[in-house]
Coordinates of C-alpha atoms in Angstrom, one line a residue:
M1 CA 29.3 -3.6 19.6
K2 CA 25.6 -4.1 19.4
R3 CA 25.6 -1.5 16.6
L4 CA 28.3 -3.5 14.9
F5 CA 26.5 -6.6 15.2
F6 CA 23.3 -5.5 13.8
L7 CA 25.1 -3.7 11.0
L8 CA 26.8 -7.0 10.1
L9 CA 23.5 -8.8 10.4
T10 CA 21.8 -6.4 7.8
C11 CA 24.5 -6.7 5.3
L12 CA 24.2 -10.5 5.4
F13 CA 20.5 -10.2 5.0
I14 CA 20.9 -7.9 2.0
S15 CA 23.4 -9.9 0.5
T16 CA 21.4 -13.1 0.9
S17 CA 18.0 -11.6 -0.5
A18 CA 20.3 -10.2 -3.6
F19 CA 21.5 -13.7 -4.2
A20 CA 18.1 -15.2 -3.9
D21 CA 16.8 -12.7 -6.3
K22 CA 19.7 -13.1 -8.7
T23 CA 19.5 -16.9 -8.9
K24 CA 16.6 -18.6 -10.7
F25 CA 15.7 -22.4 -10.6
T26 CA 12.6 -23.4 -12.4
A27 CA 10.9 -26.6 -13.1
T28 CA 9.0 -27.1 -16.5
A29 CA 6.8 -30.0 -17.6
P30 CA 3.5 -30.7 -19.1
N31 CA 0.5 -30.2 -16.7
V32 CA -1.5 -33.4 -18.4
V33 CA 0.1 -36.4 -19.9
A34 CA -1.6 -39.8 -21.4
L35 CA -0.7 -43.1 -19.5
G36 CA 2.3 -44.5 -21.1
E37 CA 3.2 -41.4 -22.7
Q38 CA 6.9 -40.0 -22.7
F39 CA 7.5 -36.5 -21.7
R40 CA 10.3 -34.1 -20.5
L41 CA 11.0 -32.8 -17.2
S42 CA 13.4 -29.8 -17.3
Y43 CA 15.1 -27.7 -14.6
S44 CA 16.6 -24.5 -15.9
L45 CA 19.2 -22.5 -13.6
N46 CA 20.8 -19.0 -14.6
E47 CA 23.9 -19.9 -12.5
K48 CA 26.3 -22.8 -12.8
G49 CA 25.4 -25.3 -10.0
T50 CA 26.4 -28.7 -8.8
N51 CA 24.8 -31.7 -6.6
L52 CA 21.4 -31.5 -8.4
K53 CA 18.9 -33.6 -6.1
L54 CA 15.6 -34.7 -7.6
P55 CA 12.6 -35.3 -5.3
A56 CA 10.8 -38.5 -5.1
I57 CA 9.1 -39.2 -8.4
N58 CA 6.4 -41.8 -7.7
G59 CA 4.4 -43.2 -10.5
F60 CA 6.8 -42.4 -13.3
Q61 CA 9.8 -44.2 -14.8
I62 CA 12.9 -42.3 -15.5
L63 CA 14.1 -43.3 -19.1
M64 CA 17.0 -40.9 -19.5
G65 CA 18.7 -38.2 -17.7
P66 CA 19.9 -35.8 -16.8
S67 CA 21.0 -34.4 -20.0
T68 CA 22.6 -31.2 -19.6
S69 CA 22.6 -28.3 -21.9
T70 CA 24.5 -24.8 -21.7
S71 CA 23.6 -21.4 -23.5
M72 CA 25.4 -18.2 -23.1
S73 CA 24.6 -14.7 -24.5
T74 CA 26.5 -11.5 -24.5
Q75 CA 25.2 -8.1 -25.2
Y76 CA 26.8 -4.5 -25.5
I77 CA 24.5 -1.7 -24.3
N78 CA 25.9 1.7 -24.4
G79 CA 29.5 0.4 -24.5
K80 CA 28.9 -1.8 -21.5
M81 CA 29.1 -5.7 -22.0
T82 CA 26.6 -7.8 -20.1
S83 CA 26.8 -11.7 -20.3
S84 CA 24.4 -14.4 -19.1
S85 CA 24.3 -17.9 -19.1
S86 CA 21.6 -20.8 -18.8
Y87 CA 21.9 -24.4 -17.4
T88 CA 19.1 -26.9 -18.4
Y89 CA 18.9 -30.4 -16.9
T90 CA 16.5 -32.6 -18.8
Y91 CA 15.0 -35.9 -17.6
V92 CA 12.8 -38.1 -20.0
L93 CA 9.9 -39.8 -17.9
L94 CA 7.4 -42.6 -18.8
A95 CA 3.8 -42.0 -17.0
E96 CA 3.0 -45.5 -15.4
T97 CA -0.1 -44.7 -13.1
E98 CA -3.0 -42.6 -13.6
G99 CA -3.7 -39.9 -11.3
K100 CA -2.5 -36.4 -10.2
F101 CA 1.1 -36.3 -9.0
T102 CA 2.9 -33.4 -7.3
F103 CA 6.8 -33.0 -7.6
D104 CA 8.3 -31.4 -4.5
P105 CA 11.0 -28.7 -5.3
A106 CA 14.5 -30.1 -6.5
E107 CA 17.7 -28.8 -4.8
I108 CA 20.9 -27.7 -6.3
T109 CA 23.9 -26.0 -4.8
V110 CA 25.2 -22.8 -6.2
D111 CA 28.4 -21.0 -4.7
G112 CA 27.9 -23.1 -1.6
K113 CA 24.2 -22.1 -1.2
V114 CA 21.2 -24.5 -1.6
I115 CA 18.8 -23.3 -4.0
K116 CA 15.2 -24.8 -4.4
S117 CA 13.1 -24.9 -7.6
N118 CA 9.3 -24.6 -7.8
S119 CA 7.1 -27.5 -7.2
H120 CA 5.1 -29.0 -10.3
T121 CA 1.9 -30.8 -10.5
I122 CA 1.2 -33.4 -13.3
E123 CA -1.9 -35.1 -14.2
V124 CA -2.0 -38.7 -16.0
V125 CA -5.1 -39.7 -17.7
R126 CA -6.0 -42.8 -19.6
E127 CA -6.2 -42.4 -23.4
S128 CA -9.5 -43.5 -24.9
T129 CA -9.6 -46.3 -27.5
K130 CA -11.5 -43.8 -29.8
N131 CA -8.4 -41.6 -30.1
K132 CA -6.1 -44.5 -30.4
Q133 CA -8.1 -45.5 -33.5
Q134 CA -8.1 -41.9 -34.9
G135 CA -4.3 -42.0 -34.8
T136 CA -4.0 -44.7 -37.5
H137 CA -5.5 -42.5 -40.2
S138 CA -3.1 -40.7 -42.6
S139 CA -4.8 -39.5 -45.7
T140 CA -5.9 -35.9 -46.1
S141 CA -9.6 -36.6 -46.3
A142 CA -9.6 -39.0 -43.3
Q143 CA -7.7 -36.3 -41.2
A144 CA -10.3 -33.6 -42.4
Q145 CA -13.2 -35.9 -41.2
R146 CA -11.3 -36.1 -37.7
I147 CA -12.0 -32.3 -37.2
T148 CA -15.4 -32.6 -35.7
E149 CA -17.1 -30.6 -32.8
D150 CA -15.8 -33.1 -30.5
N151 CA -12.2 -32.5 -30.8
L152 CA -11.9 -28.8 -32.0
Y153 CA -14.5 -26.3 -30.4
I154 CA -14.6 -23.0 -28.6
K155 CA -16.4 -21.9 -25.4
V156 CA -17.2 -18.9 -23.2
N157 CA -16.2 -20.3 -19.7
V158 CA -17.6 -18.3 -16.8
D159 CA -16.6 -19.0 -13.2
R160 CA -20.2 -18.7 -12.1
K161 CA -23.7 -18.4 -13.6
S162 CA -25.6 -17.0 -10.7
V163 CA -24.5 -13.8 -9.2
F164 CA -25.7 -10.8 -7.1
M165 CA -26.3 -7.5 -8.7
G166 CA -22.7 -5.8 -8.7
E167 CA -20.9 -8.8 -8.4
P168 CA -18.6 -9.6 -11.1
V169 CA -18.2 -12.7 -13.7
K170 CA -15.0 -13.8 -14.9
A171 CA -15.4 -14.9 -18.7
T172 CA -12.7 -16.8 -20.6
L173 CA -12.9 -17.2 -24.3
K174 CA -11.1 -20.6 -24.8
I175 CA -10.4 -22.8 -27.8
Y176 CA -10.1 -26.6 -27.3
S177 CA -8.2 -28.8 -29.8
K178 CA -7.5 -32.7 -29.4
N179 CA -4.3 -32.3 -31.5
K180 CA -1.4 -29.8 -31.4
N181 CA -2.0 -29.1 -35.1
L182 CA -3.7 -25.6 -34.3
V183 CA -1.4 -23.1 -35.9
N184 CA -3.5 -19.9 -35.9
I185 CA -6.8 -18.3 -35.2
E186 CA -8.8 -15.5 -37.1
P187 CA -11.4 -13.8 -35.0
V188 CA -14.6 -13.5 -36.7
K189 CA -17.2 -11.9 -34.4
L190 CA -16.3 -11.5 -30.5
P191 CA -19.3 -11.2 -28.0
T192 CA -20.3 -7.7 -27.0
F193 CA -21.3 -8.6 -23.6
Q194 CA -24.7 -6.6 -23.8
G195 CA -25.9 -5.8 -20.5
F196 CA -22.5 -6.0 -18.8
L197 CA -19.9 -3.4 -18.0
T198 CA -16.8 -5.2 -19.2
Q199 CA -13.2 -4.9 -18.2
E200 CA -10.4 -6.9 -19.9
I201 CA -7.9 -8.8 -17.8
E202 CA -4.4 -8.0 -18.8
R203 CA -2.5 -11.3 -19.1
D204 CA 1.3 -11.4 -17.8
S205 CA 2.5 -13.5 -20.7
P206 CA 1.2 -14.6 -24.1
S207 CA -1.2 -17.7 -24.0
T208 CA 0.2 -20.9 -25.5
L209 CA -1.4 -24.4 -26.1
T210 CA -1.5 -26.1 -22.7
G211 CA -2.5 -29.6 -22.2
E212 CA -5.5 -30.0 -19.8
N213 CA -7.8 -32.9 -18.6
V214 CA -11.2 -32.5 -20.1
N215 CA -13.8 -35.2 -19.0
G216 CA -10.8 -37.7 -18.8
E217 CA -9.3 -36.8 -22.1
I218 CA -6.3 -34.7 -22.8
M219 CA -7.3 -31.5 -24.7
Y220 CA -4.8 -28.7 -25.9
T221 CA -6.4 -25.4 -24.8
F222 CA -5.7 -21.8 -25.8
I223 CA -7.1 -18.8 -24.2
R224 CA -8.0 -16.0 -26.5
S225 CA -9.1 -13.4 -23.9
E226 CA -10.5 -12.8 -20.3
Y227 CA -13.0 -10.6 -19.1
L228 CA -14.4 -9.4 -15.9
L229 CA -18.2 -8.9 -16.4
F230 CA -20.3 -6.4 -14.1
P231 CA -24.1 -6.9 -14.6
Q232 CA -26.0 -3.6 -15.3
H233 CA -29.6 -5.0 -14.5
E234 CA -31.0 -7.8 -12.7
G235 CA -32.8 -10.9 -14.2
E236 CA -31.1 -13.4 -17.0
I237 CA -28.6 -12.1 -19.2
V238 CA -27.4 -14.0 -22.3
I239 CA -23.8 -13.8 -23.3
E240 CA -24.0 -14.2 -27.1
P241 CA -21.7 -16.7 -28.9
W242 CA -18.5 -15.7 -30.3
E243 CA -17.2 -17.0 -33.7
M244 CA -13.7 -17.9 -34.8
N245 CA -11.8 -19.6 -37.8
C246 CA -9.1 -22.0 -36.6
I247 CA -6.2 -22.8 -38.7
V248 CA -5.2 -26.4 -38.5
Q249 CA -2.1 -27.8 -40.0
L250 CA -2.9 -31.3 -41.6
S251 CA -0.5 -33.6 -43.6
A252 CA -1.3 -34.0 -47.2
Q253 CA 0.1 -37.5 -48.3
A254 CA -0.1 -38.6 -52.1
R255 CA -2.2 -41.6 -52.8
S256 CA 0.7 -43.6 -54.6
R257 CA 3.5 -43.9 -52.0
G258 CA 7.0 -43.8 -53.2
F259 CA 10.4 -44.4 -51.7
F260 CA 10.7 -40.8 -50.4
D261 CA 7.2 -40.5 -49.2
D262 CA 8.4 -42.1 -45.8
F263 CA 11.0 -39.2 -45.4
F264 CA 9.0 -36.2 -46.7
N265 CA 5.5 -35.0 -45.9
N266 CA 3.5 -32.3 -47.2
Y267 CA 1.5 -30.0 -45.1
K268 CA -1.5 -27.6 -45.7
N269 CA -3.5 -25.3 -43.7
V270 CA -7.2 -26.0 -43.3
R271 CA -9.6 -23.1 -42.2
V272 CA -12.2 -24.5 -39.7
P273 CA -15.0 -22.1 -38.8
R274 CA -16.3 -22.5 -35.0
K275 CA -19.0 -21.0 -33.2
S276 CA -19.6 -21.2 -29.3
K277 CA -22.9 -21.6 -27.4
P278 CA -24.6 -18.8 -25.7
V279 CA -24.3 -18.7 -21.9
T280 CA -26.9 -17.5 -19.5
I281 CA -26.0 -15.4 -16.4
K282 CA -28.7 -15.4 -13.7
V283 CA -28.6 -11.9 -11.8
K284 CA -30.0 -11.7 -8.5
P285 CA -31.0 -8.6 -6.7
V286 CA -29.3 -7.9 -3.2
P287 CA -31.4 -8.3 -0.1
N288 CA -34.0 -5.7 0.4
N289 CA -33.0 -5.2 4.3
A290 CA -30.1 -2.8 3.3
P291 CA -29.1 -0.3 5.6
A292 CA -29.5 3.4 4.9
S293 CA -25.7 3.9 4.2
F294 CA -25.6 1.0 1.4
D295 CA -24.7 2.8 -1.9
G296 CA -24.1 -0.1 -4.1
A297 CA -20.8 -1.4 -3.1
V298 CA -20.3 -5.2 -3.6
G299 CA -17.4 -7.2 -2.6
Q300 CA -14.9 -7.3 0.4
F301 CA -13.6 -3.8 1.4
K302 CA -11.6 -2.2 4.0
I303 CA -11.8 1.5 4.8
S304 CA -9.3 3.9 6.5
T305 CA -9.9 7.8 7.2
S306 CA -7.3 10.3 8.2
I307 CA -6.8 14.1 8.1
N308 CA -3.7 16.1 7.8
Q309 CA -4.0 18.3 10.8
D310 CA -6.7 19.0 13.5
S311 CA -5.4 22.1 15.0
V312 CA -5.6 25.2 12.3
K313 CA -6.3 28.8 12.0
V314 CA -9.6 30.2 10.2
D315 CA -9.3 29.9 6.4
D316 CA -6.5 27.3 6.6
A317 CA -7.1 24.2 4.6
I318 CA -7.7 20.8 5.8
T319 CA -7.5 17.7 3.8
M320 CA -9.4 14.5 4.8
K321 CA -8.7 11.3 2.9
V322 CA -11.1 8.2 2.8
K323 CA -9.4 5.1 1.2
I324 CA -11.4 2.2 0.4
S325 CA -9.5 -1.0 -0.8
G326 CA -10.2 -4.5 -1.4
N327 CA -12.1 -6.7 -4.2
G328 CA -15.3 -5.8 -5.8
N329 CA -17.1 -3.3 -7.9
M330 CA -14.5 -0.6 -7.1
K331 CA -15.3 1.7 -10.0
L332 CA -18.9 2.0 -8.9
I333 CA -18.1 3.2 -5.1
N334 CA -19.4 6.7 -4.7
P335 CA -17.8 9.2 -2.2
L336 CA -19.1 9.2 1.3
K337 CA -21.3 11.9 2.6
F338 CA -20.3 13.5 5.7
E339 CA -22.1 15.8 8.1
F340 CA -19.4 18.6 8.3
P341 CA -20.0 21.6 10.5
A342 CA -22.0 24.6 9.0
D343 CA -19.0 26.9 9.5
F344 CA -17.0 24.8 7.2
E345 CA -16.7 25.3 3.3
V346 CA -16.3 21.9 1.8
Y347 CA -15.5 21.3 -1.9
D348 CA -16.4 18.3 -3.9
P349 CA -14.1 15.4 -3.3
K350 CA -11.2 14.4 -5.5
T351 CA -11.2 10.9 -6.6
N352 CA -7.9 8.8 -7.3
Q353 CA -8.2 5.1 -8.3
D354 CA -5.4 2.5 -8.2
L355 CA -7.3 -0.6 -9.7
E356 CA -6.3 -3.8 -11.4
S357 CA -8.3 -6.6 -13.0
S358 CA -7.1 -9.9 -12.7
A359 CA -8.7 -13.5 -12.5
K360 CA -9.5 -12.9 -8.8
G361 CA -11.6 -9.9 -9.7
M362 CA -11.0 -6.1 -9.5
T363 CA -8.6 -5.3 -6.8
G364 CA -7.0 -2.0 -5.5
S365 CA -8.1 1.0 -3.8
T366 CA -10.2 4.2 -4.4
T367 CA -9.3 7.4 -2.5
F368 CA -11.4 10.2 -2.0
E369 CA -9.9 13.7 -0.8
Y370 CA -12.1 16.3 0.9
L371 CA -10.8 19.9 0.9
I372 CA -12.2 21.7 3.9
I373 CA -11.8 25.4 5.0
P374 CA -13.1 26.5 8.5
R375 CA -14.4 30.1 8.3
H376 CA -14.9 30.6 12.0
A377 CA -12.9 29.9 15.3
G378 CA -14.0 27.4 17.6
D379 CA -14.0 23.6 18.4
F380 CA -15.8 21.5 15.9
T381 CA -16.4 17.8 15.3
I382 CA -16.5 15.8 12.1
P383 CA -18.9 13.0 13.2
A384 CA -18.2 9.5 12.4
N385 CA -19.8 7.8 9.2
E386 CA -20.8 4.5 8.0
F387 CA -19.5 2.8 4.9
T388 CA -21.8 -0.1 4.1
Y389 CA -21.3 -3.0 1.4
F390 CA -22.7 -6.4 0.5
D391 CA -20.5 -9.3 0.8
P392 CA -21.7 -12.0 -1.8
K393 CA -19.6 -14.6 -0.2
A394 CA -21.2 -14.2 3.2
K395 CA -24.6 -13.0 1.8
R396 CA -24.9 -10.2 4.0
Y397 CA -24.4 -6.7 4.6
I398 CA -21.3 -5.3 6.4
T399 CA -21.1 -1.8 7.7
K400 CA -17.9 -0.2 8.9
L401 CA -17.4 3.3 10.7
T402 CA -15.0 6.0 10.1
P403 CA -13.5 7.7 13.3
E404 CA -14.6 11.0 14.8
F405 CA -12.2 14.0 14.3
K406 CA -11.9 16.9 16.7
I407 CA -11.0 20.0 14.9
Q408 CA -9.6 23.1 16.8
V409 CA -9.7 26.3 14.8
A410 CA -7.9 29.3 16.3
K411 CA -8.7 32.9 15.0
G412 CA -6.8 34.2 12.2
E413 CA -4.6 37.2 11.6
G414 CA -6.0 40.6 13.3
G415 CA -7.9 38.4 15.8
V416 CA -10.9 38.1 13.5
S417 CA -12.7 34.9 12.7
S418 CA -13.9 36.0 9.3
P419 CA -15.9 38.3 7.3
T420 CA -19.7 37.9 8.0
I421 CA -20.1 37.0 4.1
S422 CA -18.3 33.7 4.5
S423 CA -21.5 32.4 6.1
F424 CA -23.2 32.1 2.8
T425 CA -22.3 29.5 0.1
K426 CA -20.7 30.6 -3.0
E427 CA -23.9 30.8 -5.2
D428 CA -25.8 32.8 -2.4
V429 CA -23.2 35.6 -2.0
K430 CA -24.9 39.1 -2.7
F431 CA -23.3 42.5 -2.9
I432 CA -25.1 45.0 -1.1
G433 CA -25.8 48.2 -2.8
K434 CA -26.0 46.7 -6.1
D435 CA -30.0 46.4 -5.9
I436 CA -30.5 50.0 -5.5
R437 CA -30.9 52.0 -8.8
F438 CA -30.7 55.8 -9.3
I439 CA -33.7 57.7 -10.8
K440 CA -32.7 58.6 -14.6
T441 CA -31.7 62.0 -15.1
N442 CA -31.5 62.2 -19.0
N443 CA -33.3 65.1 -20.9
F444 CA -36.5 64.3 -22.7
E445 CA -38.8 66.7 -25.0
P446 CA -42.4 66.6 -24.0
I447 CA -45.0 66.0 -26.9
Y448 CA -47.4 69.0 -27.2
K449 CA -51.1 68.1 -27.5
G450 CA -51.9 70.6 -30.1
E451 CA -49.0 69.4 -32.7
I452 CA -50.2 68.4 -36.1
F453 CA -49.2 64.6 -37.3
F454 CA -50.4 64.9 -40.8
G455 CA -47.7 65.6 -43.5
T456 CA -44.8 65.0 -41.1
L457 CA -41.8 62.3 -41.4
N458 CA -43.3 60.1 -39.0
F459 CA -46.5 60.1 -40.9
Y460 CA -45.0 58.9 -44.1
L461 CA -42.8 56.4 -42.2
A462 CA -46.0 55.0 -40.7
Y463 CA -47.1 53.8 -44.2
I464 CA -43.6 53.0 -45.6
L465 CA -42.3 51.0 -42.8
P466 CA -45.2 48.6 -42.6
L467 CA -45.0 47.8 -46.6
F468 CA -41.3 47.2 -46.4
V469 CA -41.7 44.8 -43.4
F470 CA -44.5 43.1 -45.3
I471 CA -42.4 42.7 -48.4
L472 CA -39.5 41.3 -46.1
A473 CA -42.0 38.8 -44.4
F474 CA -43.3 37.5 -47.6
V475 CA -39.8 36.8 -49.2
F476 CA -38.8 35.1 -45.8
N477 CA -41.8 32.9 -45.7
R478 CA -41.5 31.7 -49.2
K479 CA -37.7 30.8 -48.5
R480 CA -39.1 29.2 -45.4
I481 CA -41.7 27.1 -47.4
K482 CA -39.1 26.1 -49.9
E483 CA -36.7 24.8 -47.1
N484 CA -39.5 23.0 -45.5
A485 CA -40.1 21.1 -48.5
D486 CA -36.7 19.7 -48.4
V487 CA -37.1 17.5 -45.2
A488 CA -33.6 16.3 -45.1
K489 CA -32.1 19.7 -45.1
M490 CA -34.7 20.9 -42.4
K491 CA -33.7 18.2 -40.2
N492 CA -30.0 18.8 -40.7
K493 CA -30.4 22.3 -40.1
R494 CA -32.5 21.9 -36.8
A495 CA -30.5 19.1 -35.5
N496 CA -28.2 21.2 -33.1
R497 CA -31.3 23.1 -32.2
V498 CA -33.1 20.2 -31.1
A499 CA -30.2 18.6 -29.2
M500 CA -29.9 21.8 -27.1
K501 CA -33.5 21.8 -26.3
R502 CA -32.9 18.1 -25.0
L503 CA -29.9 19.2 -23.2
K504 CA -31.9 22.0 -21.5
A505 CA -34.4 19.5 -20.3
A506 CA -31.5 17.2 -19.0
S507 CA -30.1 20.4 -17.1
Q508 CA -33.4 20.6 -15.4
R509 CA -33.5 17.0 -14.4
L510 CA -29.9 17.5 -13.2
H511 CA -30.9 20.3 -10.8
A512 CA -34.0 18.4 -9.6
N513 CA -31.4 15.2 -8.9
E514 CA -33.7 12.9 -11.1
K515 CA -30.9 10.5 -12.1
E516 CA -32.7 8.2 -14.6
A517 CA -34.7 11.2 -16.2
F518 CA -31.3 12.9 -16.5
Y519 CA -29.5 10.0 -18.4
D520 CA -32.6 9.5 -20.6
E521 CA -32.6 13.0 -21.8
I522 CA -28.8 12.8 -22.6
L523 CA -29.4 9.6 -24.5
K524 CA -32.4 11.1 -26.6
A525 CA -30.3 14.1 -27.3
L526 CA -27.6 12.0 -28.9
W527 CA -29.7 9.7 -30.8
D528 CA -31.9 12.3 -32.1
Y529 CA -29.0 14.5 -33.2
I530 CA -27.4 11.7 -35.3
S531 CA -30.8 10.8 -36.6
D532 CA -31.6 14.5 -37.6
K533 CA -28.1 15.4 -38.8
F534 CA -27.7 12.5 -41.4
N535 CA -31.4 12.1 -42.1
L536 CA -31.4 8.4 -40.6
P537 CA -34.6 6.7 -39.1
L538 CA -33.9 5.8 -35.4
S539 CA -34.9 2.2 -36.1
D540 CA -31.6 2.1 -38.3
L541 CA -29.2 3.4 -35.7
S542 CA -27.2 1.3 -33.4
K543 CA -23.8 1.6 -31.4
D544 CA -22.3 -0.6 -33.9
N545 CA -23.0 1.6 -37.1
I546 CA -22.8 5.0 -35.5
R547 CA -19.1 4.8 -35.5
G548 CA -19.0 3.9 -39.0
I549 CA -21.3 6.8 -39.9
L550 CA -18.9 9.4 -38.0
A551 CA -16.0 7.9 -39.8
E552 CA -17.7 8.5 -43.2
K553 CA -18.6 12.1 -42.6
G554 CA -14.7 13.0 -41.7
V555 CA -15.3 13.2 -37.9
D556 CA -12.0 13.0 -36.0
Q557 CA -11.2 9.8 -34.3
E558 CA -11.0 11.5 -30.8
I559 CA -14.6 13.1 -31.1
S560 CA -16.0 9.9 -32.2
D561 CA -14.6 8.2 -29.2
D562 CA -16.1 10.8 -26.9
F563 CA -19.4 10.5 -28.6
M564 CA -19.4 6.5 -28.0
T565 CA -18.0 7.0 -24.5
I566 CA -21.0 9.2 -23.3
L567 CA -23.5 6.7 -24.7
D568 CA -21.8 3.7 -22.9
T569 CA -21.8 5.9 -19.7
C570 CA -25.3 6.7 -19.9
E571 CA -26.5 3.3 -20.5
F572 CA -24.3 2.0 -17.8
A573 CA -25.3 4.8 -15.3
R574 CA -29.1 4.2 -15.8
Y575 CA -28.9 0.7 -13.9
A576 CA -25.8 1.5 -11.7
P577 CA -26.0 2.8 -8.3
T578 CA -27.0 6.5 -7.8
S579 CA -24.2 8.9 -9.3
G580 CA -23.0 12.1 -7.6
S581 CA -24.2 15.6 -8.7
S582 CA -20.4 15.9 -9.7
E583 CA -20.4 13.0 -12.0
M584 CA -23.6 14.2 -13.8
D585 CA -22.7 17.6 -14.1
S586 CA -19.5 16.7 -15.7
L587 CA -21.1 14.4 -18.0
Y588 CA -23.6 17.3 -19.1
Q589 CA -20.5 19.5 -19.9
K590 CA -18.9 16.9 -21.8
T591 CA -22.0 16.3 -24.0
M592 CA -22.4 19.9 -24.8
E593 CA -18.6 20.0 -25.9
T594 CA -19.2 17.0 -27.9
I595 CA -22.0 18.1 -29.8
T596 CA -20.5 21.6 -30.4
K597 CA -17.3 19.8 -31.7
L598 CA -19.4 17.5 -34.0
E599 CA -21.3 20.4 -35.4
K600 CA -18.0 22.2 -36.3
N601 CA -16.1 18.9 -37.6
I602 CA -18.9 17.2 -39.9
K603 CA -17.7 17.6 -43.2

């Protein structure tokens, strides 16, 4: 009986949830209206409903409504017909009181169920006398004069102008217009955000002109794009201006008005250039009392650690996962360094990221997977570890501990633990017996002391061979002198050799774990290679024109993108927290491959 009751309750819950998900009841209205302005409040329903109940509407007068409109659509997909209906209930309201008002959800009945809409907030502002006077103009010249920096401008809005190192800044490129006659925009120059690591925020729906209260006046705004900016160094960083052409539609009426002029108007589009003002961001260093376990993580995080098994045999693999989730500079978090037992062979952790950039910042999780292989039997302990991050809201460091894991390792097949060789690392393994060499036993003929050298073949070769070598050296030297005279050709020829020397120096920095010097050598190798290969002075090169130069030389787009990505990674990593050796080694290999591909691909 109880099982039947729970089954019926579950079916009722599922059917109610499905009904709630299927039926949508939405309220729409302007966000901002002027005092005395008429506007529409609409409720849309995708099912036929009855008994519509409005919430209390204070501060507004209902002039008309509800007027009901119905639309239906039918589709045939793969021979299957689907149909949908939409019902809209529209009211015309008059704003009578200045202030901000929130409409509670409206209610409507669908198939005996009461459905509620969303709530909506409307702000009523008083229209200035200046705007009313501007509305009386009608000629083209008068309208053009009304397009000023006060009623049409663009801005870079930031959510904060002072942040800690590693704390993101949300930047919004926004257009402000006093009228609704903005019909299009043409990008001229977008900011490069020099000094920041940028991540564009994907928008769920295209941006539209939206009313907004700006200093007590109604402005229609349009969001061009939004970014999360992660500072790369401390101090003041300036966001350079961005430029845009705004296409505004104006009414062009004839000077002499005729009978039909009251019924027909001509319109023309006017291109209005606009430029924003620079914005300065102050980047503060994190406090200097950081614990030893702090590795550059800034934000609010949670950490969880798990292993797939704690009782294994020798040479069986164990997977340990460390998951860090939250909001902050998730891309800059490095793997935790655990003190594994000496009898464990541990591989470099695998990193998996599930991140999303939104208006709230970069959220999601980063998971590190450690592959562990025990080589001897016994009871072992993976000690607890610390993960420390800086919370910019609390302005303090927070340390969280991972749990301690007990591992029991049993003997493998045959009752043996493991070959003795397993105590060495993969690089230190030696093969016994290869260092002993046999004495050479090949036959040889001794030279007798009394043998005559004059007149023998070796005698004549002793004169001929030096003469031949001298002639070859003379020809080669003449050729070398001629090639050295052509400076551009010499630089082109030695570009790859010079780049490889730089990369060799970078390899030495990599093994010495000198992070900044390593990235400097990589950058010098790339810049010097382009300079020598195309005979261009370093002062004339920049990230903006390198892509164009590579395109002119017929370089594939993929190779060009890899080259620019390496430049961006090096510039960012010089100021980022310490990178792991695996990331530096991967960058080194990718640089070698990219230069090799460039050498083969350049036409």
